[in-house]
């Protein structure tokens, strides 16, 4: 504990107009997520679309040294990087040495099919002991992957109190697919769903009680997207928005990425799920989000509620049949291709929509399950799970969160910023004791 205090007192890193150090006490942890733009993707100029920074060693070496300088000056206790150039041994060795010399243990994971880049997650050994780590290979159209780390605090925050308080957390680092067209939005939703399934499976396998979960990374989707709504329905909160008291509707307050098309948007998040947050069943959240996507596509073609029902219903009656439902999903490009909804997923959706189980959807069921899918009054609690005794657990409150460069916090992208095409997000978390129910997922 003494060593931790000395380290924190010596930390004077300032990010923009915020003094992160002033937010930190010996009872805090910090987390940074940063897509560092792999040299194999970085274009050197607009005139030469084929030229990449990876062809010029001096360029990528200098830029990545600057990235490391920033990271080590900031000294976050958790660092999650995306587009880490795992295919270059010299760069990998540089990160391993500099992070290792600074006291970090790091884990790297390449995207599947030799895509060249991947993920790096590092935790500081003065703060965390790694209990376990797992590589999650999604094996999808984007060859995407995720990392799962299960860590415990080396120096517990609440040493002088009950030793029954679990002082562990789960950390996930990922980089979702870029939505080159609207059909890929479902792919990104699939990716998040699979990641959360893997987290639940890990918790179930080790019979873990509830503990905080941090989801970090480049989500390639904004607050207006379905992935955002899906994670919110699972009880996660955006740490940056929480720190700045932004609502879900505040989608234009900040940005974190300028993509290759020149568009700016906020896509980098550190999501927090505290152990006292009740969650819907994962399958329920999935179905509701797909129904919401279904509704959005119907509205995109200017269909009103009654027009949408007429579009879906059977020609011979005032109801929707399963075959008509599936055909509509295909016409809206949610099914009928390799990365669309599977037959089993369409059946699950149908069972959810057919409230009375009579094999067809009447207008009331259409309204309740599809058209008003975003207006559910469900309290978000876990249904059907076994709840046991209440236990004490550690959770986190968001104390501060900053983006760099500072212009992005005002929704602008600075032309002179060259470190990456993403901003760096750092969040300060303060521990809190909270009661939570032991659950069997």
PDB file of C-alpha atoms in Angstrom, residues 169-413:
ATOM      1  CA  UNK A 169     -13.273  -7.832 -11.462  1.00  0.00           C
ATOM      2  CA  UNK A 170     -13.578  -8.983 -15.061  1.00  0.00           C
ATOM      3  CA  UNK A 171     -11.993  -6.957 -17.871  1.00  0.00           C
ATOM      4  CA  UNK A 172     -12.924  -7.377 -21.535  1.00  0.00           C
ATOM      5  CA  UNK A 173     -11.055  -5.761 -24.432  1.00  0.00           C
ATOM      6  CA  UNK A 174     -12.448  -5.928 -27.971  1.00  0.00           C
ATOM      7  CA  UNK A 175     -12.716  -4.212 -31.355  1.00  0.00           C
ATOM      8  CA  UNK A 176     -15.967  -4.732 -33.227  1.00  0.00           C
ATOM      9  CA  UNK A 177     -16.493  -4.822 -36.981  1.00  0.00           C
ATOM     10  CA  UNK A 178     -16.689  -1.551 -38.908  1.00  0.00           C
ATOM     11  CA  UNK A 179     -20.224  -1.233 -40.370  1.00  0.00           C
ATOM     12  CA  UNK A 180     -19.370  -0.801 -44.056  1.00  0.00           C
ATOM     13  CA  UNK A 181     -23.092  -1.185 -44.802  1.00  0.00           C
ATOM     14  CA  UNK A 182     -26.302  -1.543 -42.789  1.00  0.00           C
ATOM     15  CA  UNK A 183     -26.354  -5.345 -43.060  1.00  0.00           C
ATOM     16  CA  UNK A 184     -23.245  -5.505 -40.870  1.00  0.00           C
ATOM     17  CA  UNK A 185     -25.004  -3.862 -37.909  1.00  0.00           C
ATOM     18  CA  UNK A 186     -26.481  -7.259 -37.076  1.00  0.00           C
ATOM     19  CA  UNK A 187     -22.983  -8.773 -37.229  1.00  0.00           C
ATOM     20  CA  UNK A 188     -21.748  -6.316 -34.576  1.00  0.00           C
ATOM     21  CA  UNK A 189     -24.753  -7.136 -32.416  1.00  0.00           C
ATOM     22  CA  UNK A 190     -23.906 -10.826 -32.800  1.00  0.00           C
ATOM     23  CA  UNK A 191     -20.330 -10.095 -31.740  1.00  0.00           C
ATOM     24  CA  UNK A 192     -21.377  -8.373 -28.502  1.00  0.00           C
ATOM     25  CA  UNK A 193     -23.927 -11.089 -27.786  1.00  0.00           C
ATOM     26  CA  UNK A 194     -21.266 -13.781 -28.186  1.00  0.00           C
ATOM     27  CA  UNK A 195     -18.833 -11.883 -25.951  1.00  0.00           C
ATOM     28  CA  UNK A 196     -21.417 -11.563 -23.174  1.00  0.00           C
ATOM     29  CA  UNK A 197     -22.315 -15.236 -23.579  1.00  0.00           C
ATOM     30  CA  UNK A 198     -18.632 -16.082 -23.082  1.00  0.00           C
ATOM     31  CA  UNK A 199     -18.457 -13.920 -19.963  1.00  0.00           C
ATOM     32  CA  UNK A 200     -21.557 -15.608 -18.532  1.00  0.00           C
ATOM     33  CA  UNK A 201     -20.154 -19.041 -19.369  1.00  0.00           C
ATOM     34  CA  UNK A 202     -16.916 -18.204 -17.560  1.00  0.00           C
ATOM     35  CA  UNK A 203     -18.814 -16.989 -14.490  1.00  0.00           C
ATOM     36  CA  UNK A 204     -20.966 -20.105 -14.509  1.00  0.00           C
ATOM     37  CA  UNK A 205     -18.028 -22.469 -15.004  1.00  0.00           C
ATOM     38  CA  UNK A 206     -16.126 -21.049 -12.023  1.00  0.00           C
ATOM     39  CA  UNK A 207     -19.326 -20.555  -9.984  1.00  0.00           C
ATOM     40  CA  UNK A 208     -18.427 -16.895  -9.486  1.00  0.00           C
ATOM     41  CA  UNK A 209     -20.580 -14.487  -7.555  1.00  0.00           C
ATOM     42  CA  UNK A 210     -21.407 -11.163  -9.157  1.00  0.00           C
ATOM     43  CA  UNK A 211     -18.454  -8.806  -9.582  1.00  0.00           C
ATOM     44  CA  UNK A 212     -17.787  -5.629 -11.592  1.00  0.00           C
ATOM     45  CA  UNK A 213     -17.293  -6.029 -15.339  1.00  0.00           C
ATOM     46  CA  UNK A 214     -15.447  -3.521 -17.540  1.00  0.00           C
ATOM     47  CA  UNK A 215     -16.011  -3.748 -21.293  1.00  0.00           C
ATOM     48  CA  UNK A 216     -13.349  -1.695 -23.071  1.00  0.00           C
ATOM     49  CA  UNK A 217     -12.607  -1.018 -26.681  1.00  0.00           C
ATOM     50  CA  UNK A 218     -13.555   0.315 -30.077  1.00  0.00           C
ATOM     51  CA  UNK A 219     -17.214  -0.569 -30.606  1.00  0.00           C
ATOM     52  CA  UNK A 220     -17.447   0.967 -34.102  1.00  0.00           C
ATOM     53  CA  UNK A 221     -20.926   2.257 -33.267  1.00  0.00           C
ATOM     54  CA  UNK A 222     -22.326   5.354 -31.597  1.00  0.00           C
ATOM     55  CA  UNK A 223     -24.876   5.962 -28.863  1.00  0.00           C
ATOM     56  CA  UNK A 224     -27.597   5.936 -31.503  1.00  0.00           C
ATOM     57  CA  UNK A 225     -26.855   2.332 -32.458  1.00  0.00           C
ATOM     58  CA  UNK A 226     -28.418  -0.956 -31.455  1.00  0.00           C
ATOM     59  CA  UNK A 227     -25.243  -2.257 -29.785  1.00  0.00           C
ATOM     60  CA  UNK A 228     -25.383   0.692 -27.394  1.00  0.00           C
ATOM     61  CA  UNK A 229     -29.052  -0.012 -26.607  1.00  0.00           C
ATOM     62  CA  UNK A 230     -28.311  -3.708 -26.148  1.00  0.00           C
ATOM     63  CA  UNK A 231     -25.575  -3.069 -23.593  1.00  0.00           C
ATOM     64  CA  UNK A 232     -27.726  -0.529 -21.764  1.00  0.00           C
ATOM     65  CA  UNK A 233     -30.506  -3.117 -21.539  1.00  0.00           C
ATOM     66  CA  UNK A 234     -28.015  -5.425 -19.846  1.00  0.00           C
ATOM     67  CA  UNK A 235     -27.318  -2.852 -17.131  1.00  0.00           C
ATOM     68  CA  UNK A 236     -24.017  -1.478 -18.454  1.00  0.00           C
ATOM     69  CA  UNK A 237     -23.325   2.259 -18.268  1.00  0.00           C
ATOM     70  CA  UNK A 238     -20.983   4.313 -20.406  1.00  0.00           C
ATOM     71  CA  UNK A 239     -18.312   5.550 -17.999  1.00  0.00           C
ATOM     72  CA  UNK A 240     -17.559   8.730 -19.937  1.00  0.00           C
ATOM     73  CA  UNK A 241     -21.226   9.710 -20.167  1.00  0.00           C
ATOM     74  CA  UNK A 242     -21.735   8.918 -16.501  1.00  0.00           C
ATOM     75  CA  UNK A 243     -18.815  11.134 -15.485  1.00  0.00           C
ATOM     76  CA  UNK A 244     -20.183  14.042 -17.516  1.00  0.00           C
ATOM     77  CA  UNK A 245     -23.839  13.388 -16.642  1.00  0.00           C
ATOM     78  CA  UNK A 246     -24.817  12.902 -20.271  1.00  0.00           C
ATOM     79  CA  UNK A 247     -28.015  11.027 -21.048  1.00  0.00           C
ATOM     80  CA  UNK A 248     -28.539   8.316 -23.641  1.00  0.00           C
ATOM     81  CA  UNK A 249     -29.980  10.998 -25.936  1.00  0.00           C
ATOM     82  CA  UNK A 250     -26.783  13.100 -25.810  1.00  0.00           C
ATOM     83  CA  UNK A 251     -25.228  11.523 -28.889  1.00  0.00           C
ATOM     84  CA  UNK A 252     -23.410  14.582 -30.240  1.00  0.00           C
ATOM     85  CA  UNK A 253     -21.662  15.902 -27.146  1.00  0.00           C
ATOM     86  CA  UNK A 254     -18.390  14.125 -27.832  1.00  0.00           C
ATOM     87  CA  UNK A 255     -16.551  12.176 -30.531  1.00  0.00           C
ATOM     88  CA  UNK A 256     -13.630   9.751 -30.411  1.00  0.00           C
ATOM     89  CA  UNK A 257     -12.934   8.735 -34.012  1.00  0.00           C
ATOM     90  CA  UNK A 258     -12.522  10.156 -37.492  1.00  0.00           C
ATOM     91  CA  UNK A 259     -12.969   7.298 -39.935  1.00  0.00           C
ATOM     92  CA  UNK A 260     -11.490   6.806 -43.395  1.00  0.00           C
ATOM     93  CA  UNK A 261     -14.513   8.546 -44.901  1.00  0.00           C
ATOM     94  CA  UNK A 262     -13.830  11.689 -42.886  1.00  0.00           C
ATOM     95  CA  UNK A 263     -16.849  11.231 -40.594  1.00  0.00           C
ATOM     96  CA  UNK A 264     -16.457  11.876 -36.874  1.00  0.00           C
ATOM     97  CA  UNK A 265     -18.363   9.953 -34.218  1.00  0.00           C
ATOM     98  CA  UNK A 266     -18.109   8.603 -30.679  1.00  0.00           C
ATOM     99  CA  UNK A 267     -17.283   4.879 -30.808  1.00  0.00           C
ATOM    100  CA  UNK A 268     -14.790   4.227 -27.989  1.00  0.00           C
ATOM    101  CA  UNK A 269     -16.288   3.178 -24.667  1.00  0.00           C
ATOM    102  CA  UNK A 270     -15.421   1.822 -21.262  1.00  0.00           C
ATOM    103  CA  UNK A 271     -18.625   0.159 -20.112  1.00  0.00           C
ATOM    104  CA  UNK A 272     -19.184  -0.582 -16.417  1.00  0.00           C
ATOM    105  CA  UNK A 273     -21.541  -3.176 -14.960  1.00  0.00           C
ATOM    106  CA  UNK A 274     -21.693  -3.151 -11.171  1.00  0.00           C
ATOM    107  CA  UNK A 275     -22.615  -6.345  -9.296  1.00  0.00           C
ATOM    108  CA  UNK A 276     -25.745  -4.792  -7.779  1.00  0.00           C
ATOM    109  CA  UNK A 277     -27.281  -4.062 -11.190  1.00  0.00           C
ATOM    110  CA  UNK A 278     -30.118  -6.405 -12.048  1.00  0.00           C
ATOM    111  CA  UNK A 279     -29.979  -7.727 -15.586  1.00  0.00           C
ATOM    112  CA  UNK A 280     -32.436  -9.115 -18.044  1.00  0.00           C
ATOM    113  CA  UNK A 281     -31.742 -12.565 -19.342  1.00  0.00           C
ATOM    114  CA  UNK A 282     -29.232 -12.203 -22.148  1.00  0.00           C
ATOM    115  CA  UNK A 283     -31.557 -13.917 -24.618  1.00  0.00           C
ATOM    116  CA  UNK A 284     -34.356 -11.493 -23.706  1.00  0.00           C
ATOM    117  CA  UNK A 285     -32.149  -8.460 -24.366  1.00  0.00           C
ATOM    118  CA  UNK A 286     -31.017  -9.997 -27.651  1.00  0.00           C
ATOM    119  CA  UNK A 287     -34.578 -10.604 -28.856  1.00  0.00           C
ATOM    120  CA  UNK A 288     -35.728  -7.127 -27.850  1.00  0.00           C
ATOM    121  CA  UNK A 289     -32.793  -5.488 -29.624  1.00  0.00           C
ATOM    122  CA  UNK A 290     -33.410  -7.448 -32.831  1.00  0.00           C
ATOM    123  CA  UNK A 291     -37.089  -6.477 -32.703  1.00  0.00           C
ATOM    124  CA  UNK A 292     -35.983  -2.861 -32.283  1.00  0.00           C
ATOM    125  CA  UNK A 293     -33.727  -3.220 -35.318  1.00  0.00           C
ATOM    126  CA  UNK A 294     -36.638  -4.783 -37.209  1.00  0.00           C
ATOM    127  CA  UNK A 295     -38.831  -1.796 -36.345  1.00  0.00           C
ATOM    128  CA  UNK A 296     -36.113   0.695 -37.378  1.00  0.00           C
ATOM    129  CA  UNK A 297     -35.812  -0.913 -40.801  1.00  0.00           C
ATOM    130  CA  UNK A 298     -39.583  -0.824 -41.268  1.00  0.00           C
ATOM    131  CA  UNK A 299     -39.648   2.867 -40.369  1.00  0.00           C
ATOM    132  CA  UNK A 300     -36.685   3.569 -42.639  1.00  0.00           C
ATOM    133  CA  UNK A 301     -38.869   2.704 -45.633  1.00  0.00           C
ATOM    134  CA  UNK A 302     -41.507   5.130 -44.294  1.00  0.00           C
ATOM    135  CA  UNK A 303     -43.969   2.539 -43.056  1.00  0.00           C
ATOM    136  CA  UNK A 304     -46.404   3.612 -40.371  1.00  0.00           C
ATOM    137  CA  UNK A 305     -47.559   1.184 -37.702  1.00  0.00           C
ATOM    138  CA  UNK A 306     -50.625   0.095 -39.686  1.00  0.00           C
ATOM    139  CA  UNK A 307     -48.669  -0.046 -42.954  1.00  0.00           C
ATOM    140  CA  UNK A 308     -46.000  -2.189 -41.322  1.00  0.00           C
ATOM    141  CA  UNK A 309     -48.588  -4.661 -40.051  1.00  0.00           C
ATOM    142  CA  UNK A 310     -50.153  -4.792 -43.528  1.00  0.00           C
ATOM    143  CA  UNK A 311     -46.709  -5.434 -45.015  1.00  0.00           C
ATOM    144  CA  UNK A 312     -46.136  -8.357 -42.650  1.00  0.00           C
ATOM    145  CA  UNK A 313     -49.551  -9.952 -42.437  1.00  0.00           C
ATOM    146  CA  UNK A 314     -50.842 -12.909 -44.422  1.00  0.00           C
ATOM    147  CA  UNK A 315     -52.875 -12.134 -47.515  1.00  0.00           C
ATOM    148  CA  UNK A 316     -55.683 -14.395 -46.353  1.00  0.00           C
ATOM    149  CA  UNK A 317     -56.223 -13.009 -42.879  1.00  0.00           C
ATOM    150  CA  UNK A 318     -55.657 -10.217 -40.394  1.00  0.00           C
ATOM    151  CA  UNK A 319     -52.599 -11.784 -38.789  1.00  0.00           C
ATOM    152  CA  UNK A 320     -48.917 -12.512 -39.402  1.00  0.00           C
ATOM    153  CA  UNK A 321     -47.780 -16.074 -40.087  1.00  0.00           C
ATOM    154  CA  UNK A 322     -44.357 -17.501 -39.325  1.00  0.00           C
ATOM    155  CA  UNK A 323     -43.518 -17.807 -43.030  1.00  0.00           C
ATOM    156  CA  UNK A 324     -44.515 -14.172 -43.606  1.00  0.00           C
ATOM    157  CA  UNK A 325     -42.465 -13.096 -40.607  1.00  0.00           C
ATOM    158  CA  UNK A 326     -39.360 -14.896 -41.908  1.00  0.00           C
ATOM    159  CA  UNK A 327     -39.852 -13.532 -45.409  1.00  0.00           C
ATOM    160  CA  UNK A 328     -39.995  -9.983 -44.054  1.00  0.00           C
ATOM    161  CA  UNK A 329     -36.738 -10.573 -42.164  1.00  0.00           C
ATOM    162  CA  UNK A 330     -35.140 -11.680 -45.427  1.00  0.00           C
ATOM    163  CA  UNK A 331     -36.490  -8.710 -47.371  1.00  0.00           C
ATOM    164  CA  UNK A 332     -35.075  -6.371 -44.751  1.00  0.00           C
ATOM    165  CA  UNK A 333     -31.690  -8.129 -45.009  1.00  0.00           C
ATOM    166  CA  UNK A 334     -31.781  -9.417 -41.435  1.00  0.00           C
ATOM    167  CA  UNK A 335     -31.788 -13.020 -42.677  1.00  0.00           C
ATOM    168  CA  UNK A 336     -31.114 -15.012 -45.826  1.00  0.00           C
ATOM    169  CA  UNK A 337     -27.351 -14.498 -45.964  1.00  0.00           C
ATOM    170  CA  UNK A 338     -24.402 -16.154 -44.157  1.00  0.00           C
ATOM    171  CA  UNK A 339     -24.170 -13.524 -41.413  1.00  0.00           C
ATOM    172  CA  UNK A 340     -27.870 -12.905 -40.940  1.00  0.00           C
ATOM    173  CA  UNK A 341     -30.224 -14.467 -38.423  1.00  0.00           C
ATOM    174  CA  UNK A 342     -30.102 -18.242 -38.322  1.00  0.00           C
ATOM    175  CA  UNK A 343     -33.196 -20.418 -38.568  1.00  0.00           C
ATOM    176  CA  UNK A 344     -33.037 -21.105 -34.833  1.00  0.00           C
ATOM    177  CA  UNK A 345     -32.742 -17.393 -34.037  1.00  0.00           C
ATOM    178  CA  UNK A 346     -35.790 -16.613 -36.187  1.00  0.00           C
ATOM    179  CA  UNK A 347     -37.716 -19.331 -34.365  1.00  0.00           C
ATOM    180  CA  UNK A 348     -36.694 -17.873 -30.993  1.00  0.00           C
ATOM    181  CA  UNK A 349     -37.892 -14.443 -32.095  1.00  0.00           C
ATOM    182  CA  UNK A 350     -41.180 -15.909 -33.260  1.00  0.00           C
ATOM    183  CA  UNK A 351     -41.772 -17.686 -29.941  1.00  0.00           C
ATOM    184  CA  UNK A 352     -41.069 -14.419 -28.127  1.00  0.00           C
ATOM    185  CA  UNK A 353     -43.494 -12.510 -30.370  1.00  0.00           C
ATOM    186  CA  UNK A 354     -46.304 -15.089 -30.290  1.00  0.00           C
ATOM    187  CA  UNK A 355     -47.471 -14.218 -26.788  1.00  0.00           C
ATOM    188  CA  UNK A 356     -50.515 -16.468 -26.673  1.00  0.00           C
ATOM    189  CA  UNK A 357     -48.772 -19.311 -28.527  1.00  0.00           C
ATOM    190  CA  UNK A 358     -51.506 -19.793 -31.139  1.00  0.00           C
ATOM    191  CA  UNK A 359     -49.091 -19.848 -34.078  1.00  0.00           C
ATOM    192  CA  UNK A 360     -49.912 -16.404 -35.528  1.00  0.00           C
ATOM    193  CA  UNK A 361     -49.354 -12.776 -34.523  1.00  0.00           C
ATOM    194  CA  UNK A 362     -52.382 -10.556 -34.263  1.00  0.00           C
ATOM    195  CA  UNK A 363     -52.233  -6.761 -34.265  1.00  0.00           C
ATOM    196  CA  UNK A 364     -51.902  -6.550 -30.484  1.00  0.00           C
ATOM    197  CA  UNK A 365     -48.910  -8.919 -30.417  1.00  0.00           C
ATOM    198  CA  UNK A 366     -47.320  -7.029 -33.312  1.00  0.00           C
ATOM    199  CA  UNK A 367     -47.686  -3.789 -31.370  1.00  0.00           C
ATOM    200  CA  UNK A 368     -46.354  -5.181 -28.099  1.00  0.00           C
ATOM    201  CA  UNK A 369     -43.403  -7.195 -29.356  1.00  0.00           C
ATOM    202  CA  UNK A 370     -42.303  -5.427 -32.550  1.00  0.00           C
ATOM    203  CA  UNK A 371     -43.622  -1.913 -32.957  1.00  0.00           C
ATOM    204  CA  UNK A 372     -43.368  -0.931 -29.293  1.00  0.00           C
ATOM    205  CA  UNK A 373     -40.247  -2.997 -28.634  1.00  0.00           C
ATOM    206  CA  UNK A 374     -38.318  -0.019 -27.274  1.00  0.00           C
ATOM    207  CA  UNK A 375     -41.102   0.943 -24.888  1.00  0.00           C
ATOM    208  CA  UNK A 376     -40.939  -2.156 -22.681  1.00  0.00           C
ATOM    209  CA  UNK A 377     -41.758  -1.509 -19.032  1.00  0.00           C
ATOM    210  CA  UNK A 378     -39.610  -4.441 -17.953  1.00  0.00           C
ATOM    211  CA  UNK A 379     -37.624  -3.474 -14.858  1.00  0.00           C
ATOM    212  CA  UNK A 380     -34.526  -5.218 -16.164  1.00  0.00           C
ATOM    213  CA  UNK A 381     -34.341  -7.744 -13.370  1.00  0.00           C
ATOM    214  CA  UNK A 382     -33.036 -11.226 -13.959  1.00  0.00           C
ATOM    215  CA  UNK A 383     -35.905 -13.629 -14.621  1.00  0.00           C
ATOM    216  CA  UNK A 384     -35.808 -17.329 -13.988  1.00  0.00           C
ATOM    217  CA  UNK A 385     -32.439 -17.305 -12.228  1.00  0.00           C
ATOM    218  CA  UNK A 386     -31.875 -18.719  -8.779  1.00  0.00           C
ATOM    219  CA  UNK A 387     -31.215 -15.931  -6.280  1.00  0.00           C
ATOM    220  CA  UNK A 388     -29.515 -16.876  -3.044  1.00  0.00           C
ATOM    221  CA  UNK A 389     -28.269 -14.965  -0.009  1.00  0.00           C
ATOM    222  CA  UNK A 390     -27.150 -11.366  -0.230  1.00  0.00           C
ATOM    223  CA  UNK A 391     -23.372 -10.909  -0.058  1.00  0.00           C
ATOM    224  CA  UNK A 392     -21.090  -7.908   0.116  1.00  0.00           C
ATOM    225  CA  UNK A 393     -19.168  -7.104  -3.057  1.00  0.00           C
ATOM    226  CA  UNK A 394     -16.942  -4.391  -4.399  1.00  0.00           C
ATOM    227  CA  UNK A 395     -18.337  -2.090  -7.064  1.00  0.00           C
ATOM    228  CA  UNK A 396     -17.143   1.115  -8.697  1.00  0.00           C
ATOM    229  CA  UNK A 397     -18.378   4.651  -9.072  1.00  0.00           C
ATOM    230  CA  UNK A 398     -17.091   6.768 -11.957  1.00  0.00           C
ATOM    231  CA  UNK A 399     -15.058   9.612 -10.513  1.00  0.00           C
ATOM    232  CA  UNK A 400     -13.706  11.210 -13.680  1.00  0.00           C
ATOM    233  CA  UNK A 401     -13.342  10.480 -17.384  1.00  0.00           C
ATOM    234  CA  UNK A 402     -11.405  12.333 -20.070  1.00  0.00           C
ATOM    235  CA  UNK A 403     -10.769  12.091 -23.781  1.00  0.00           C
ATOM    236  CA  UNK A 404      -7.596  13.246 -25.506  1.00  0.00           C
ATOM    237  CA  UNK A 405      -7.194  15.326 -27.611  1.00  0.00           C
ATOM    238  CA  UNK A 406      -9.435  17.672 -25.665  1.00  0.00           C
ATOM    239  CA  UNK A 407     -11.222  19.050 -28.750  1.00  0.00           C
ATOM    240  CA  UNK A 408     -13.112  15.779 -29.139  1.00  0.00           C
ATOM    241  CA  UNK A 409     -14.875  16.435 -25.843  1.00  0.00           C
ATOM    242  CA  UNK A 410     -16.596  19.329 -27.649  1.00  0.00           C
ATOM    243  CA  UNK A 411     -17.518  17.201 -30.677  1.00  0.00           C
ATOM    244  CA  UNK A 412     -14.653  18.471 -32.877  1.00  0.00           C
ATOM    245  CA  UNK A 413     -11.648  16.737 -34.433  1.00  0.00           C
TER     246      UNK A 413
END
